[in-house]
Coordinates of C-alpha atoms in Angstrom, one line a residue:
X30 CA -1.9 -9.0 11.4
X31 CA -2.5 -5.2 12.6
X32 CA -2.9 -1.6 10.8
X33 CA -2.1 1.5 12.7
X34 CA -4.8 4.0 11.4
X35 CA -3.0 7.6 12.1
X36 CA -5.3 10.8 12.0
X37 CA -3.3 13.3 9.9
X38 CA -6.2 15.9 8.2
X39 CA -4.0 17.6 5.9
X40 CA -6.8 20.7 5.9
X41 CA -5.5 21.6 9.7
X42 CA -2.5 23.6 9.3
X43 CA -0.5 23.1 12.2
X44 CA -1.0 19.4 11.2
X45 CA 0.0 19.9 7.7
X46 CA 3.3 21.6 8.6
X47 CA 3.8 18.9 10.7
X48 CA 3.3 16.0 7.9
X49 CA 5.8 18.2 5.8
X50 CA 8.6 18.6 8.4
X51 CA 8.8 15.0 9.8
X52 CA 6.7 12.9 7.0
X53 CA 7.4 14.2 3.9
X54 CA 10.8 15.7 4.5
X55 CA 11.8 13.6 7.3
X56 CA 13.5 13.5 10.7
X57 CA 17.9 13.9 10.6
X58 CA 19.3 12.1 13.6
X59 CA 22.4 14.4 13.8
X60 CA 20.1 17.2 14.6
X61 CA 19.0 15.5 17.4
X62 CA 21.8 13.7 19.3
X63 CA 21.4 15.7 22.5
X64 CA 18.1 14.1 22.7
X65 CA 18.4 10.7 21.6
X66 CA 19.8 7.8 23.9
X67 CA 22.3 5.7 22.5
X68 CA 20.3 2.3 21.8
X69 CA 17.3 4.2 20.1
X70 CA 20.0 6.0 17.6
X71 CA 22.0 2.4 17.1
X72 CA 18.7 1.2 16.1
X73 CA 17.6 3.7 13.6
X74 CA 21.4 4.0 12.2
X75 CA 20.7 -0.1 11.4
X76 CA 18.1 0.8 9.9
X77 CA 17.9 4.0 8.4
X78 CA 21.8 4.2 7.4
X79 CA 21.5 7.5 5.7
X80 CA 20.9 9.0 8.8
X81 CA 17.1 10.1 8.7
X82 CA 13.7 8.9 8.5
X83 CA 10.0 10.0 8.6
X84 CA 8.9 10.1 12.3
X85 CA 5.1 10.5 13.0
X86 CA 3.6 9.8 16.9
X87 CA 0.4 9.9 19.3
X88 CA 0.3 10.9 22.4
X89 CA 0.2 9.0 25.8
X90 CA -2.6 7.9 27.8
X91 CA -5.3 5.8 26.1
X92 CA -3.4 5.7 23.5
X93 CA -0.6 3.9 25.1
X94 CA -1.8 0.5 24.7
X95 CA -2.9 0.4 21.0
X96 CA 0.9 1.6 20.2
X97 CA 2.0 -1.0 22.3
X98 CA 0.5 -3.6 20.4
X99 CA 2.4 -2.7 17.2
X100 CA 5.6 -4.1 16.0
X101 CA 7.9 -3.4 13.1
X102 CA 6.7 -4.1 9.8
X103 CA 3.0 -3.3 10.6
X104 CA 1.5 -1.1 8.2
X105 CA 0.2 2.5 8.7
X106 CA -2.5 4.3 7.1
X107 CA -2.9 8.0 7.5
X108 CA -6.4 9.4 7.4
X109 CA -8.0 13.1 7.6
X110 CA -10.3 15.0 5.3
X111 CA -12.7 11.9 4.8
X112 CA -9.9 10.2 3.2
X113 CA -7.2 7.5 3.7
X114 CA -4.3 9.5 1.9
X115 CA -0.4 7.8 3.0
X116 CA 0.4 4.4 3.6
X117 CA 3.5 3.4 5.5
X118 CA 5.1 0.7 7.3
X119 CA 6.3 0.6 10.9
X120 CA 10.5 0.6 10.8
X121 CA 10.7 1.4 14.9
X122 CA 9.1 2.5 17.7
X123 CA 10.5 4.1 20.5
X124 CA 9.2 7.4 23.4
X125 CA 11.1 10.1 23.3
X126 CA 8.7 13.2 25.1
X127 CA 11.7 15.5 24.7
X128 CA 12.2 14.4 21.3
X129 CA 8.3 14.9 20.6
X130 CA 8.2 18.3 22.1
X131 CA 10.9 19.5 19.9
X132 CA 9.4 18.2 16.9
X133 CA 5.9 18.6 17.3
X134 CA 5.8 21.0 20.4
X135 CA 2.8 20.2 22.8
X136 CA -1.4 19.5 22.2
X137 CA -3.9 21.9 23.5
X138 CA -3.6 19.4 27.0
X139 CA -0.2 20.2 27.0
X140 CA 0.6 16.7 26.3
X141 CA 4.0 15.6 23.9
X142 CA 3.6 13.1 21.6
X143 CA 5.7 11.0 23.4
X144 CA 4.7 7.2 21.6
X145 CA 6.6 7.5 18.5
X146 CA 7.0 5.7 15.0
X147 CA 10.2 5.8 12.6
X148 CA 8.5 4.6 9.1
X149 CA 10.0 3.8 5.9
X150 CA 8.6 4.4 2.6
X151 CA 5.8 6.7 1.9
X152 CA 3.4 6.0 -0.8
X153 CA -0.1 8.5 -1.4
X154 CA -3.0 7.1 -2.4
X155 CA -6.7 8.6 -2.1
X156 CA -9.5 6.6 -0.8
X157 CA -12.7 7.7 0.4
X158 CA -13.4 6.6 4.4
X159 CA -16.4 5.1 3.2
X160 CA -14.2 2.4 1.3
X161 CA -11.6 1.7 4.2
X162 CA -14.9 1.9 6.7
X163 CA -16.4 -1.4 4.3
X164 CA -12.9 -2.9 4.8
X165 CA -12.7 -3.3 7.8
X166 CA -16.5 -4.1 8.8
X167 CA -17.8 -0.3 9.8
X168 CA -20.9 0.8 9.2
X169 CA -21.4 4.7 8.2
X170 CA -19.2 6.9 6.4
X171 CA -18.0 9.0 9.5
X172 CA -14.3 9.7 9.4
X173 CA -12.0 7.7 11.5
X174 CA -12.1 8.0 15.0
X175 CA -8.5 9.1 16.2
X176 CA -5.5 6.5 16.4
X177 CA -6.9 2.7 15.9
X178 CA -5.2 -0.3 15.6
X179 CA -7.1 -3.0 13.3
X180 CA -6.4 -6.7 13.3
X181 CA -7.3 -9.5 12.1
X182 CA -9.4 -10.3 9.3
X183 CA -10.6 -6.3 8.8
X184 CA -6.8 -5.5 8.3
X185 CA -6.3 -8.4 5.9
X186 CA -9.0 -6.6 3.9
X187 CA -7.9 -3.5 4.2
X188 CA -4.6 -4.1 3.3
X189 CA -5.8 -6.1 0.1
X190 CA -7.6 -3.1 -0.7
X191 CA -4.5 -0.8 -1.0
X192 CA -2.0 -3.3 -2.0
X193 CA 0.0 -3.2 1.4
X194 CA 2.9 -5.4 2.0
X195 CA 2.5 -7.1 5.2
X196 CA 5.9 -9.3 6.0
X197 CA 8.2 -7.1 6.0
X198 CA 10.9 -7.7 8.8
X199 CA 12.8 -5.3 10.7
X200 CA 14.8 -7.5 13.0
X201 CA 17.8 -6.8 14.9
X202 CA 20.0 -9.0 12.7
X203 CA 20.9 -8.0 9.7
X204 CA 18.9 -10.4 6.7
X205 CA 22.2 -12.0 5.5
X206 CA 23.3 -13.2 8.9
X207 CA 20.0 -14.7 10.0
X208 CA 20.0 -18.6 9.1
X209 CA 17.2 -20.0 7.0
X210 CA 14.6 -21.3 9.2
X211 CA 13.6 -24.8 8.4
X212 CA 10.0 -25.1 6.8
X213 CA 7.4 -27.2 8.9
X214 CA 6.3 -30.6 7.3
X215 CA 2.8 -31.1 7.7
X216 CA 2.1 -34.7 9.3
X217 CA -0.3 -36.8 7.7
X218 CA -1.7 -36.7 4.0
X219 CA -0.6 -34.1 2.0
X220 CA -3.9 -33.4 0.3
X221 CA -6.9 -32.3 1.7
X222 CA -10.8 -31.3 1.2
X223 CA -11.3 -28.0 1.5
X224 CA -15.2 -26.2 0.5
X225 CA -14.4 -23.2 -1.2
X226 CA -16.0 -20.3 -3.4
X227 CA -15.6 -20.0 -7.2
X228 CA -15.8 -17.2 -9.6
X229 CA -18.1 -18.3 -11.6
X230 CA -18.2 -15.3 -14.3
X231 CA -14.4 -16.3 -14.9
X232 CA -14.3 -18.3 -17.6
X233 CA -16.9 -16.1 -19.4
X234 CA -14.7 -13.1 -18.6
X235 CA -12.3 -14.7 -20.2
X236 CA -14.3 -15.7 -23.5
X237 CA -15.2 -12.1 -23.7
X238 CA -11.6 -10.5 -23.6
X239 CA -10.5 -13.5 -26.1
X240 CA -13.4 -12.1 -28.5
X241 CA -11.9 -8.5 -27.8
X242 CA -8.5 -8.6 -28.0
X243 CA -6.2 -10.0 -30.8
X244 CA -4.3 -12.7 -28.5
X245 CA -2.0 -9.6 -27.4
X246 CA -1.3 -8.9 -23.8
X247 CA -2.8 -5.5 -23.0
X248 CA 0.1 -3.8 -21.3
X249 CA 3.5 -4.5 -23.1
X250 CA 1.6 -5.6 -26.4
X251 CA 2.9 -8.9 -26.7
X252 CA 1.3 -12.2 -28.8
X253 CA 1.0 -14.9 -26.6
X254 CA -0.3 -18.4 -26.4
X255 CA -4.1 -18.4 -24.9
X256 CA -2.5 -20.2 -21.8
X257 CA -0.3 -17.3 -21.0
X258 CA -3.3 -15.0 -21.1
X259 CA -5.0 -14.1 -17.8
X260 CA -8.1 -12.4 -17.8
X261 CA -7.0 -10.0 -15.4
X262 CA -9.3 -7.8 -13.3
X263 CA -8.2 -4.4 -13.9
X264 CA -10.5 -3.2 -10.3
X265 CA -9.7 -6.3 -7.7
X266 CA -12.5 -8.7 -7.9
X267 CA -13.0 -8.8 -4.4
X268 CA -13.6 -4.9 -4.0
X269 CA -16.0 -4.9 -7.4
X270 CA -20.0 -5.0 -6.8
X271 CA -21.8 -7.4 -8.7
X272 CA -22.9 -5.2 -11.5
X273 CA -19.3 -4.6 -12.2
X274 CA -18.3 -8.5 -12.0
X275 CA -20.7 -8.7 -15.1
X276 CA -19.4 -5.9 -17.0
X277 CA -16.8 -8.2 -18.9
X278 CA -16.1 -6.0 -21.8
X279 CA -14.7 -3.8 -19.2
X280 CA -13.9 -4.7 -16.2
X281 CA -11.2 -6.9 -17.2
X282 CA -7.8 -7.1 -19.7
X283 CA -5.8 -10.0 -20.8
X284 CA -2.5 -9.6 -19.1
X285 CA 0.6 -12.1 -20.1
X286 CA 1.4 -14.6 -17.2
X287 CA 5.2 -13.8 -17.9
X288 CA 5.5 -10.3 -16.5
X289 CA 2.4 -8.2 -17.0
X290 CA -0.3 -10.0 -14.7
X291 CA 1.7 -9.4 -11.5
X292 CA 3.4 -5.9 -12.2
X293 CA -0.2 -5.0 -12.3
X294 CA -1.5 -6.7 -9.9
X295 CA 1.4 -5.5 -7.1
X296 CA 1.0 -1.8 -8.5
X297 CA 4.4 -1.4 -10.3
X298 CA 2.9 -0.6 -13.3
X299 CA -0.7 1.7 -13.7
X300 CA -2.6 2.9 -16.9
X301 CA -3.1 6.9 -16.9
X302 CA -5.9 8.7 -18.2
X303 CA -5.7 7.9 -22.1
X304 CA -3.8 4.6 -21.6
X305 CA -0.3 5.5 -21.2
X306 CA 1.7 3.1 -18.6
X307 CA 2.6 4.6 -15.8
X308 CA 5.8 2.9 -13.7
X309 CA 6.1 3.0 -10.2
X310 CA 9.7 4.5 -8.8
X311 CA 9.0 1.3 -6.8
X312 CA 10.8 -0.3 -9.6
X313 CA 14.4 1.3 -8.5
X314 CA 14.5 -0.6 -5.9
X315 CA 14.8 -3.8 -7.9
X316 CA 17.1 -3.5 -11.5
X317 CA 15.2 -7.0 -12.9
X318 CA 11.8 -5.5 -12.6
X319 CA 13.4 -2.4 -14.1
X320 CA 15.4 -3.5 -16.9
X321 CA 11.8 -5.6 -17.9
X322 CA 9.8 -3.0 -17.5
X323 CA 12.6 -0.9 -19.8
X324 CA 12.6 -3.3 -22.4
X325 CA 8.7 -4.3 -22.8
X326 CA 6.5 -1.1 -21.1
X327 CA 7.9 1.7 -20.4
X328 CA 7.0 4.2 -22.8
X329 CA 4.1 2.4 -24.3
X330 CA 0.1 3.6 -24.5
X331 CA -2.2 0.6 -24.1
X332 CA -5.0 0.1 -26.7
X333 CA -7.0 -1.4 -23.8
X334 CA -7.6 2.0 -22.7
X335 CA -11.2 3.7 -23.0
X336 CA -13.3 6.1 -21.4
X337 CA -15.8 3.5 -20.4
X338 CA -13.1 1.7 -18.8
X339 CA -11.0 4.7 -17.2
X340 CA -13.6 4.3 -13.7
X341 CA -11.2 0.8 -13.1
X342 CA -7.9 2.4 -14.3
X343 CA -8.7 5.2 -12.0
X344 CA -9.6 2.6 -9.3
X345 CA -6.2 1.0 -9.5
X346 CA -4.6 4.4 -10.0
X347 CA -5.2 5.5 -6.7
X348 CA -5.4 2.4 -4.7
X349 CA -2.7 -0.1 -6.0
X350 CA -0.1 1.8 -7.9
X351 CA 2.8 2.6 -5.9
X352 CA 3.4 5.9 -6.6
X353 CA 6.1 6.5 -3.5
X354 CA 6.8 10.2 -1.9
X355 CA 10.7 11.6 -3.1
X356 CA 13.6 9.7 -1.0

């Protein structure tokens, strides 16, 4: 697995207007015929069949072979200002310098940003560098250092820090007409011994939230049957320090197994400041997840909600809910 970190410091204004013109507001392909060759446009048509997409780059030299590396469907993280502040994902990649200049004119080498990227979505976020620098295994609290490419474990935890899909495909053929690959048996014994961690504050986290609550699942307000209660971390375990492991009577919420537990956990549902649920326009994209969250969220203010939990909230606020820029 990989992550394309992108410098983008939103405080430098040339790179601001930038971020505006081709990010935010994105690139049309019509306005650019003259300059693009007849395979890159048949690609982004296939894929962008509206005709535009956000378009970001870096230019050539050492930079060459860390863009090579990436494919589509890697992720993208844009950083500046001591902050990571965009995610994205990787929909094409293609050099263009002619294309570049237009767009972006040249650097003070009087270089193009000739290695480009077509993304798709754009979702903002807001986490410090020192948080993305623990991620991936980097001591300090410097900012980045120019384009990087991460892989391997460090992007696995980076991505599970900011909720980043990591299979999505953007083949040449079209989903529907690719057949179903055939799953690989394993040979031998299907079970296995494995040594593995356990949380062992779980089932005491649990315990605590039962005492808490009144058997109601603390997003869509629902009774349930203990069973289909999780004690659900409302800041990822994995990113909590110890202190807040052991802080049950906040730390975590009992979320229904039928719904709740994995909108939260996949960011398409948040808790504001005060406890009102917050949907993600994520949720467009799929009418089941809408039409659920219509019938048992939206609208609602979850009792759940204090000021002595608000820190967590906030947590998955701005690193988990997928609040996505205007298509």
């Amino acid at each position: 697995m990989r992550i394309a970190l992108l410098p983008a410091r939103l405080s430098n204004r040339p790179v601001l207007e930038h971020f505006e013109t081709t990010i935010r507001a994105k690139v049309r392909f019509d306005d650019h015929l003259d300059l693009l060759d007849s395979e890159t446009l048949a690609n982004l048509l296939r894929i962008f069949p509206d005709g535009a997409a956000r378009m970001w780059a870096v230019t050539p030299g050492v930079n060459t072979g860390k863009w090579a590396k990436l494919e589509p469907g890697d992720p993208v993280a844009f950083c500046g200002d001591n902050k990571l502040h965009a995610l994205s994902h990787v929909a094409a990649l293609f050099q263009n310098e002619a294309l570049a200049e237009r767009l972006w004119g040249r650097d003070s080498k009087g270089r193009a940003w000739t290695n480009m990227f077509a993304l798709a979505e754009l979702r903002t976020v807001e986490i410090p560098v020192q948080e993305v620098r623990r991620a991936i295994g980097w001591q300090g609290d410097s900012s980045i250092p120019g384009f990087t490419v991460v892989e391997g474990d460090p992007a696995e935890n980076l991505a599970d820090l900011v909720n980043l899909e990591t299979d999505i495909d953007y083949s040449e053929s079209p989903a529907s007409m690719r057949p179903p690959s055939a799953a690989a048996v394993p040979e031998g014994a299907t079970d296995g011994i494995r040594e593995t961690t356990f949380r062992r504050e779980q089932r005491a986290l649990k315990r605590r939230l039962r005492q808490l609550s009144t058997g109601r699942c603390a997003l869509c307000g629902r009774a349930f049957p203990d069973q289909l209660l999780i004690a659900a971390h409302i800041k990822r375990r994995g990113q909590c320090t110890e202190d807040e492991r052991k802080d049950l009577e906040n730390i975590g919420m009992l979320a229904c197994a039928v719904g709740c537990d994995s909108l939260f956990e996949h960011g398409y549902i948040g808790v504001d400041y005060g406890g009102k649920l917050l949907v993600s326009n994520a949720t467009h994209n799929s009418g089941d997840i809408r039409r659920h969250v219509d019938d048992h969220l939206r609208d609602r203010v979850s009792p759940w909600w204090t000021s002595t939990r608000e820190p967590y909230f906030a947590w998955h606020r701005t690193r988990i809910f997928q609040q996505l820029a205007d298509e």
